[in-house]
Coordinates of N, CA, C and O in Angstrom, one line a residue:
M1 N 145.6 36.8 -225.4 CA 144.3 37.1 -224.9 C 143.3 36.8 -226.0 O 143.4 37.2 -227.1
S2 N 142.2 36.1 -225.7 CA 141.2 35.8 -226.7 C 139.8 36.0 -226.0 O 139.6 35.9 -224.8
I3 N 138.8 36.2 -226.9 CA 137.5 36.5 -226.5 C 136.9 35.1 -226.1 O 137.2 34.1 -226.6
V4 N 136.0 35.2 -225.0 CA 135.3 34.0 -224.6 C 134.0 33.8 -225.4 O 133.2 34.8 -225.4
K5 N 133.8 32.7 -226.0 CA 132.6 32.4 -226.8 C 131.4 32.1 -225.8 O 131.6 31.5 -224.8
R6 N 130.2 32.4 -226.3 CA 129.0 32.0 -225.5 C 129.0 30.5 -225.2 O 128.6 30.1 -224.1
A7 N 129.4 29.7 -226.1 CA 129.4 28.3 -225.9 C 130.4 27.8 -224.8 O 130.3 26.6 -224.4
D8 N 131.3 28.7 -224.4 CA 132.2 28.3 -223.4 C 131.7 28.4 -221.9 O 132.4 28.0 -221.0
R9 N 130.5 28.9 -221.8 CA 129.8 28.8 -220.5 C 128.6 27.9 -220.7 O 127.7 28.2 -221.4
Q10 N 128.8 26.7 -220.1 CA 127.8 25.7 -220.3 C 126.9 25.5 -219.1 O 127.3 25.8 -218.0
H11 N 125.7 25.1 -219.4 CA 124.7 24.9 -218.3 C 124.1 23.5 -218.3 O 124.0 22.9 -219.4
Y12 N 123.9 23.0 -217.1 CA 123.4 21.6 -216.9 C 122.2 21.7 -216.0 O 122.2 22.5 -215.0
M13 N 121.1 20.9 -216.2 CA 120.0 20.9 -215.4 C 119.9 19.5 -214.7 O 120.2 18.5 -215.4
N14 N 119.5 19.4 -213.5 CA 119.4 18.2 -212.8 C 118.0 17.6 -213.3 O 117.0 18.1 -212.9
T15 N 118.1 16.5 -214.1 CA 116.9 15.9 -214.6 C 116.6 14.6 -213.8 O 115.7 13.8 -214.1
G16 N 117.4 14.4 -212.7 CA 117.2 13.2 -211.8 C 116.5 13.8 -210.6 O 115.5 14.4 -210.7
S17 N 117.1 13.5 -209.4 CA 116.5 13.9 -208.2 C 117.5 14.7 -207.3 O 118.7 14.6 -207.7
V18 N 117.1 15.3 -206.3 CA 118.1 16.0 -205.4 C 119.0 15.0 -204.8 O 120.2 15.2 -204.7
V19 N 118.5 13.8 -204.4 CA 119.3 12.7 -203.8 C 120.3 12.1 -204.8 O 121.4 11.8 -204.5
S20 N 119.8 11.8 -206.1 CA 120.6 11.2 -207.1 C 120.5 12.1 -208.4 O 119.8 11.8 -209.3
P21 N 121.3 13.2 -208.4 CA 121.3 14.1 -209.5 C 121.8 13.5 -210.8 O 122.7 12.7 -210.8
V22 N 121.1 13.9 -211.9 CA 121.6 13.5 -213.2 C 121.7 14.8 -214.0 O 120.7 15.5 -214.2
W23 N 122.9 15.3 -214.3 CA 123.2 16.6 -214.9 C 123.1 16.4 -216.4 O 124.0 15.8 -217.0
S24 N 122.1 17.0 -217.0 CA 121.9 16.9 -218.4 C 122.2 18.3 -219.0 O 121.7 19.3 -218.5
Q25 N 122.9 18.3 -220.1 CA 123.3 19.6 -220.7 C 122.1 20.3 -221.3 O 121.3 19.7 -222.0
I26 N 122.1 21.6 -221.0 CA 121.1 22.5 -221.7 C 121.8 23.0 -222.9 O 122.8 23.7 -222.9
G27 N 121.3 22.6 -224.1 CA 121.9 23.0 -225.3 C 121.0 22.8 -226.5 O 120.4 23.7 -227.0
E28 N 121.0 21.6 -227.0 CA 120.2 21.3 -228.3 C 118.8 21.8 -228.1 O 118.1 21.4 -227.1
G29 N 118.3 22.6 -229.0 CA 117.0 23.2 -229.0 C 116.9 24.5 -228.4 O 115.9 25.3 -228.6
F30 N 117.8 24.9 -227.5 CA 117.7 26.2 -226.8 C 118.3 27.3 -227.7 O 119.5 27.2 -228.1
T31 N 117.5 28.3 -228.0 CA 118.0 29.4 -228.7 C 118.2 30.6 -227.8 O 118.8 31.6 -228.3
E32 N 117.8 30.5 -226.6 CA 118.1 31.6 -225.6 C 118.2 31.0 -224.2 O 117.3 30.1 -223.8
F33 N 119.1 31.4 -223.5 CA 119.3 31.1 -222.1 C 120.2 32.2 -221.5 O 121.4 32.1 -221.4
R34 N 119.5 33.2 -221.1 CA 120.2 34.5 -220.7 C 119.9 34.8 -219.2 O 118.7 34.9 -218.9
E35 N 120.9 35.1 -218.4 CA 120.7 35.4 -217.0 C 120.8 36.9 -216.8 O 121.7 37.6 -217.3
S36 N 119.8 37.5 -216.1 CA 119.9 38.8 -215.6 C 120.1 38.8 -214.1 O 119.3 38.1 -213.4
K37 N 121.1 39.5 -213.6 CA 121.4 39.4 -212.1 C 120.4 40.2 -211.3 O 120.1 39.8 -210.1
N38 N 119.8 41.3 -211.8 CA 118.8 42.1 -211.1 C 119.3 42.5 -209.6 O 118.7 42.1 -208.7
A39 N 120.4 43.1 -209.6 CA 121.0 43.5 -208.3 C 120.0 44.4 -207.5 O 119.3 45.3 -208.1
V40 N 119.9 44.2 -206.2 CA 119.0 45.0 -205.4 C 120.0 46.0 -204.7 O 121.0 45.6 -204.1
S41 N 119.6 47.3 -204.7 CA 120.5 48.2 -204.1 C 119.9 49.1 -203.0 O 118.6 49.3 -203.0
Y42 N 120.7 49.7 -202.2 CA 120.2 50.6 -201.1 C 121.0 51.9 -201.4 O 122.2 51.9 -201.5
Q43 N 120.2 53.0 -201.6 CA 120.8 54.3 -201.9 C 120.5 55.3 -200.7 O 119.4 55.2 -200.2
R44 N 121.4 56.2 -200.5 CA 121.2 57.3 -199.6 C 122.2 58.4 -199.9 O 123.2 58.2 -200.5
R45 N 121.8 59.6 -199.4 CA 122.7 60.7 -199.6 C 122.7 61.4 -198.2 O 121.7 61.7 -197.6
Y46 N 123.9 61.6 -197.7 CA 124.1 62.3 -196.5 C 124.1 63.8 -196.7 O 124.3 64.3 -197.7
I47 N 123.7 64.5 -195.6 CA 123.5 65.9 -195.7 C 124.7 66.7 -196.2 O 124.5 67.8 -196.7
H48 N 125.9 66.2 -196.0 CA 127.1 67.0 -196.4 C 127.6 66.6 -197.8 O 128.6 67.1 -198.2
E49 N 126.8 65.7 -198.5 CA 127.3 65.2 -199.8 C 126.3 65.6 -200.9 O 125.1 65.8 -200.7
T50 N 126.8 65.7 -202.1 CA 126.0 66.0 -203.3 C 125.7 64.8 -204.1 O 124.8 64.8 -204.9
T51 N 126.4 63.7 -203.8 CA 126.2 62.5 -204.6 C 125.7 61.4 -203.7 O 126.2 61.2 -202.6
K52 N 124.8 60.6 -204.3 CA 124.3 59.4 -203.5 C 125.3 58.3 -203.4 O 126.2 58.2 -204.3
R53 N 125.2 57.5 -202.3 CA 126.0 56.3 -202.1 C 125.1 55.1 -202.4 O 123.9 55.2 -202.1
T54 N 125.6 54.1 -203.0 CA 124.9 52.9 -203.3 C 125.6 51.7 -202.9 O 126.8 51.6 -203.1
D55 N 124.9 50.8 -202.2 CA 125.4 49.5 -201.8 C 124.5 48.4 -202.4 O 123.3 48.6 -202.5
V56 N 125.1 47.3 -202.9 CA 124.3 46.2 -203.3 C 123.9 45.4 -202.1 O 124.8 45.0 -201.3
T57 N 122.6 45.1 -201.9 CA 122.2 44.4 -200.7 C 121.6 43.1 -201.1 O 121.2 42.3 -200.2
G58 N 121.5 42.7 -202.3 CA 121.0 41.4 -202.7 C 120.9 41.3 -204.2 O 121.2 42.2 -205.0
Y59 N 120.3 40.1 -204.6 CA 120.1 39.8 -206.0 C 118.8 39.1 -206.2 O 118.3 38.5 -205.3
A60 N 118.2 39.3 -207.4 CA 117.0 38.6 -207.8 C 117.2 38.0 -209.2 O 116.6 38.5 -210.1
P61 N 118.1 37.0 -209.4 CA 118.5 36.5 -210.7 C 117.3 35.9 -211.4 O 116.4 35.2 -210.8
V62 N 117.3 36.1 -212.7 CA 116.3 35.5 -213.6 C 117.0 35.0 -214.9 O 117.8 35.7 -215.4
I63 N 116.6 33.8 -215.3 CA 117.0 33.3 -216.6 C 115.9 33.3 -217.5 O 114.8 32.7 -217.3
D64 N 116.0 34.0 -218.7 CA 115.1 33.9 -219.8 C 115.4 32.8 -220.7 O 116.6 32.7 -221.1
Y65 N 114.5 31.9 -221.0 CA 114.8 30.8 -221.9 C 113.8 30.7 -223.1 O 112.7 31.2 -223.0
E66 N 114.3 30.1 -224.1 CA 113.5 29.8 -225.3 C 114.0 28.6 -225.9 O 115.3 28.4 -226.1
F67 N 113.2 27.6 -226.2 CA 113.6 26.4 -226.8 C 112.6 25.8 -227.8 O 111.4 26.1 -227.7
E68 N 113.2 25.1 -228.8 CA 112.4 24.4 -229.8 C 112.3 23.0 -229.2 O 113.2 22.5 -228.6
I69 N 111.2 22.3 -229.4 CA 111.0 21.0 -228.9 C 111.8 20.0 -229.6 O 111.8 19.8 -230.8
Y70 N 112.7 19.3 -228.9 CA 113.5 18.2 -229.3 C 113.1 17.0 -228.4 O 113.2 17.1 -227.2
T71 N 112.5 16.0 -229.0 CA 112.0 14.9 -228.2 C 113.0 14.1 -227.4 O 112.6 13.4 -226.5
S72 N 114.2 14.1 -227.8 CA 115.3 13.3 -227.1 C 116.0 14.1 -226.0 O 116.9 13.5 -225.4
S73 N 115.6 15.3 -225.7 CA 116.3 16.1 -224.6 C 115.6 15.9 -223.3 O 114.5 16.3 -223.1
P74 N 116.3 15.4 -222.3 CA 115.7 15.3 -220.9 C 115.4 16.6 -220.3 O 114.5 16.8 -219.5
V75 N 116.2 17.7 -220.6 CA 116.0 19.0 -220.1 C 114.6 19.5 -220.7 O 113.8 20.1 -219.9
I76 N 114.5 19.4 -222.0 CA 113.2 19.9 -222.6 C 112.0 19.1 -222.1 O 111.0 19.7 -221.9
T77 N 112.2 17.8 -221.9 CA 111.1 17.0 -221.4 C 110.7 17.5 -220.0 O 109.5 17.6 -219.7
K78 N 111.7 17.8 -219.2 CA 111.4 18.3 -217.8 C 110.6 19.6 -217.9 O 109.6 19.8 -217.2
L79 N 111.1 20.6 -218.7 CA 110.5 21.9 -218.8 C 109.1 21.8 -219.4 O 108.2 22.5 -219.0
R80 N 108.9 20.9 -220.4 CA 107.6 20.7 -221.0 C 106.6 20.1 -220.0 O 105.5 20.5 -219.9
S81 N 107.1 19.2 -219.2 CA 106.2 18.6 -218.1 C 105.7 19.7 -217.1 O 104.5 19.8 -216.8
I82 N 106.7 20.6 -216.7 CA 106.3 21.6 -215.8 C 105.3 22.6 -216.4 O 104.3 22.9 -215.8
T83 N 105.5 22.9 -217.7 CA 104.6 23.8 -218.5 C 103.3 23.2 -218.8 O 102.2 23.7 -218.5
D84 N 103.3 22.0 -219.5 CA 102.1 21.4 -220.0 C 101.2 20.9 -218.8 O 99.9 21.0 -219.0
R85 N 101.8 20.5 -217.7 CA 101.0 20.0 -216.6 C 100.7 21.1 -215.6 O 100.1 20.8 -214.5
E86 N 101.1 22.3 -215.9 CA 100.9 23.5 -215.0 C 101.3 23.2 -213.6 O 100.5 23.4 -212.6
Q87 N 102.5 22.6 -213.4 CA 103.0 22.2 -212.1 C 103.3 23.5 -211.2 O 103.6 24.5 -211.8
I88 N 103.2 23.3 -209.9 CA 103.4 24.5 -209.0 C 104.3 24.0 -207.9 O 104.6 22.8 -207.7
G89 N 104.7 25.0 -207.1 CA 105.5 24.7 -205.9 C 106.8 24.0 -206.2 O 107.4 24.3 -207.2
D90 N 107.1 23.0 -205.4 CA 108.4 22.3 -205.6 C 108.4 21.5 -206.9 O 109.5 21.2 -207.4
D91 N 107.3 21.1 -207.4 CA 107.2 20.4 -208.7 C 107.6 21.3 -209.9 O 108.0 20.8 -210.9
A92 N 107.6 22.6 -209.7 CA 108.0 23.6 -210.7 C 109.4 24.1 -210.5 O 109.8 25.1 -211.1
K93 N 110.2 23.5 -209.6 CA 111.6 23.9 -209.4 C 112.6 23.0 -210.1 O 112.4 21.8 -210.2
V94 N 113.7 23.6 -210.5 CA 114.8 22.9 -211.1 C 116.1 23.4 -210.5 O 116.2 24.5 -210.0
E95 N 117.2 22.6 -210.7 CA 118.5 22.9 -210.3 C 119.3 23.1 -211.5 O 119.3 22.3 -212.4
I96 N 120.1 24.2 -211.6 CA 120.9 24.5 -212.7 C 122.4 24.7 -212.2 O 122.6 25.4 -211.2
V97 N 123.3 24.1 -213.0 CA 124.7 24.3 -212.7 C 125.3 25.0 -214.0 O 125.0 24.6 -215.1
S98 N 126.0 26.1 -213.7 CA 126.6 26.9 -214.8 C 128.1 26.7 -214.6 O 128.7 26.9 -213.6
V99 N 128.7 26.4 -215.8 CA 130.1 25.9 -215.8 C 131.0 26.8 -216.7 O 130.6 27.0 -217.9
D100 N 132.1 27.4 -216.2 CA 133.0 28.2 -217.0 C 134.0 27.3 -217.6 O 135.1 27.1 -217.1
M101 N 133.7 26.8 -218.8 CA 134.6 25.9 -219.5 C 135.8 26.6 -220.1 O 136.7 25.9 -220.6
F102 N 135.8 27.9 -220.1 CA 136.9 28.7 -220.6 C 138.1 28.8 -219.6 O 139.1 29.3 -220.0
E103 N 137.9 28.4 -218.4 CA 138.9 28.5 -217.4 C 139.7 27.2 -217.4 O 139.2 26.2 -217.9
T104 N 140.9 27.2 -216.8 CA 141.7 26.0 -216.8 C 141.2 25.1 -215.7 O 141.0 25.4 -214.6
P105 N 140.9 23.8 -216.2 CA 140.4 22.8 -215.2 C 141.4 22.4 -214.2 O 142.6 22.4 -214.5
V106 N 141.0 22.0 -213.0 CA 141.9 21.4 -212.0 C 141.4 20.0 -211.8 O 140.2 19.8 -211.4
S107 N 142.2 19.0 -212.1 CA 141.9 17.6 -212.1 C 140.6 17.3 -212.8 O 139.7 16.5 -212.4
G108 N 140.4 17.9 -214.0 CA 139.3 17.7 -214.8 C 138.0 18.4 -214.5 O 137.0 18.3 -215.1
S109 N 138.0 19.3 -213.4 CA 136.9 20.0 -212.9 C 137.0 21.5 -213.2 O 138.1 22.0 -213.0
Y110 N 135.9 22.1 -213.5 CA 135.8 23.5 -213.8 C 135.1 24.3 -212.7 O 134.2 23.7 -212.1
N111 N 135.4 25.6 -212.6 CA 134.6 26.4 -211.6 C 133.2 26.4 -212.1 O 132.9 26.5 -213.3
A112 N 132.3 26.3 -211.1 CA 130.9 26.3 -211.4 C 130.0 26.8 -210.3 O 130.5 27.0 -209.1
T113 N 128.8 27.2 -210.6 CA 127.8 27.6 -209.5 C 126.6 26.7 -209.7 O 126.2 26.4 -210.9
K114 N 125.9 26.4 -208.6 CA 124.6 25.7 -208.7 C 123.6 26.5 -207.9 O 123.9 27.2 -206.9
R115 N 122.4 26.6 -208.5 CA 121.3 27.3 -207.9 C 120.0 26.6 -208.3 O 119.8 26.1 -209.3
S116 N 119.0 26.7 -207.4 CA 117.6 26.3 -207.7 C 116.8 27.4 -208.2 O 117.0 28.6 -207.8
Y117 N 115.9 27.1 -209.1 CA 115.1 28.1 -209.8 C 113.6 27.6 -209.8 O 113.4 26.4 -210.0
S118 N 112.7 28.5 -209.8 CA 111.3 28.2 -210.1 C 111.1 28.5 -211.5 O 111.4 29.6 -212.0
V119 N 110.5 27.6 -212.2 CA 110.2 27.8 -213.7 C 108.9 28.5 -213.8 O 107.8 28.1 -213.3
I120 N 108.9 29.6 -214.5 CA 107.7 30.4 -214.8 C 107.5 30.4 -216.3 O 108.0 31.2 -217.1
P121 N 106.6 29.4 -216.8 CA 106.4 29.3 -218.2 C 105.7 30.6 -218.8 O 104.9 31.2 -218.0
D122 N 105.9 30.8 -220.0 CA 105.3 32.0 -220.7 C 104.5 31.6 -221.9 O 103.3 31.4 -221.8
E123 N 105.1 31.4 -223.0 CA 104.4 31.1 -224.3 C 104.7 29.7 -224.8 O 105.8 29.2 -224.6
I124 N 103.7 29.2 -225.5 CA 103.8 27.9 -226.2 C 103.4 28.2 -227.6 O 102.3 28.8 -227.9
G125 N 104.2 27.8 -228.6 CA 103.8 27.9 -230.0 C 104.3 29.2 -230.7 O 103.8 29.5 -231.7
K126 N 105.3 29.8 -230.1 CA 105.9 31.0 -230.7 C 106.5 30.5 -232.0 O 107.2 29.5 -232.1
G127 N 106.4 31.3 -233.1 CA 107.0 30.9 -234.4 C 106.0 30.1 -235.2 O 104.9 29.7 -234.8
T128 N 106.4 29.7 -236.4 CA 105.6 29.0 -237.3 C 106.3 27.7 -237.8 O 105.6 26.8 -238.3
D129 N 107.6 27.5 -237.7 CA 108.3 26.4 -238.2 C 108.4 25.3 -237.2 O 108.2 24.1 -237.4
A130 N 108.8 25.6 -236.0 CA 109.0 24.7 -234.9 C 108.2 25.0 -233.7 O 107.8 26.2 -233.5
L131 N 107.8 24.1 -232.9 CA 107.0 24.3 -231.7 C 108.0 24.9 -230.6 O 109.0 24.2 -230.3
V132 N 107.8 26.1 -230.2 CA 108.7 26.8 -229.3 C 108.0 27.2 -228.0 O 106.9 27.6 -228.0
Y133 N 108.7 27.0 -226.9 CA 108.3 27.3 -225.6 C 109.2 28.5 -225.1 O 110.4 28.5 -225.4
T134 N 108.6 29.4 -224.3 CA 109.4 30.5 -223.7 C 109.0 30.6 -222.2 O 107.9 30.2 -221.8
G135 N 109.9 31.2 -221.5 CA 109.6 31.5 -220.1 C 110.8 32.1 -219.4 O 111.8 32.4 -220.0
T136 N 110.7 32.1 -218.0 CA 111.8 32.5 -217.2 C 112.0 31.6 -216.0 O 111.0 30.8 -215.7
M137 N 113.1 31.6 -215.5 CA 113.4 30.9 -214.2 C 113.8 31.9 -213.2 O 114.7 32.7 -213.5
K138 N 113.2 31.9 -212.1 CA 113.5 32.9 -211.0 C 114.2 32.1 -209.9 O 113.8 31.1 -209.4
A139 N 115.3 32.8 -209.4 CA 116.1 32.2 -208.4 C 115.4 31.8 -207.1 O 114.5 32.6 -206.7
V140 N 115.7 30.7 -206.5 CA 115.2 30.3 -205.2 C 116.4 30.1 -204.3 O 117.1 29.0 -204.4
G141 N 116.8 31.1 -203.6 CA 117.9 31.0 -202.7 C 119.2 31.4 -203.3 O 119.3 31.8 -204.4
D142 N 120.3 31.2 -202.5 CA 121.6 31.6 -202.9 C 122.3 30.5 -203.8 O 121.9 29.4 -203.8
I143 N 123.4 31.0 -204.4 CA 124.2 30.0 -205.2 C 125.1 29.2 -204.3 O 125.4 29.6 -203.2
T144 N 125.4 28.0 -204.8 CA 126.4 27.2 -204.2 C 127.6 27.2 -205.2 O 127.5 26.8 -206.3
V145 N 128.8 27.6 -204.7 CA 130.0 27.7 -205.5 C 130.7 26.4 -205.4 O 130.7 25.7 -204.3
G146 N 131.2 25.9 -206.5 CA 131.9 24.6 -206.5 C 132.6 24.3 -207.8 O 133.0 25.2 -208.5
K147 N 132.7 23.0 -208.1 CA 133.4 22.5 -209.3 C 132.5 21.5 -210.0 O 131.8 20.8 -209.3
Y148 N 132.6 21.5 -211.3 CA 131.9 20.5 -212.1 C 132.8 19.8 -213.0 O 133.6 20.4 -213.7
N149 N 132.7 18.5 -213.0 CA 133.5 17.6 -213.9 C 132.6 17.1 -215.0 O 131.7 16.3 -214.7
P150 N 132.8 17.6 -216.2 CA 131.9 17.2 -217.3 C 132.2 15.7 -217.8 O 131.3 15.1 -218.4
T151 N 133.3 15.1 -217.4 CA 133.5 13.7 -217.7 C 132.7 12.8 -216.8 O 132.1 11.8 -217.3
T152 N 132.7 13.1 -215.5 CA 131.9 12.3 -214.6 C 130.5 12.8 -214.3 O 129.8 12.1 -213.6
N153 N 130.2 14.0 -214.8 CA 128.9 14.7 -214.6 C 128.6 14.8 -213.1 O 127.5 14.6 -212.6
V154 N 129.7 15.3 -212.3 CA 129.5 15.5 -210.9 C 129.8 16.9 -210.5 O 130.8 17.5 -210.9
F155 N 128.9 17.5 -209.7 CA 129.1 18.8 -209.1 C 129.5 18.6 -207.7 O 128.8 17.8 -207.0
T156 N 130.6 19.3 -207.3 CA 131.0 19.2 -205.9 C 131.1 20.6 -205.3 O 131.8 21.5 -205.9
A157 N 130.4 20.8 -204.2 CA 130.4 22.2 -203.6 C 131.8 22.4 -203.0 O 132.4 21.5 -202.5
D158 N 132.2 23.7 -203.0 CA 133.5 24.0 -202.3 C 133.4 23.9 -200.8 O 132.3 24.0 -200.3

């Protein structure tokens, strides 16, 4: 048994289109890419009980990100465009695939999930050495469970 390293869960952003996706790795320049599930719960206590019951009724996932500007990264170029041009609505949405590279692949494909997010920019210029952007991505809809093949850069829904 061994510990799973952070680098073994990889993320890719669609820097193409919904019709012709181009999955670009989120990596170089990113110093933070952390997901909070933000489970929504329903609690109640019945008259004959002393302890509350809790059920999970939904999720409101958020990804916090921070990156240094690297001019050769299509992911950073896309996020900079959304931020610098103050894009809104569908223009501020991205698709992210999260891939568990620590699991055993089947025919070269790994377990993965895909979800759309709205990009919510926060700060530009954090720090003094590199130009740094920060923000969050908030989920738009449910995840799609599937497989991702890093050799062919193809996500296939289950």
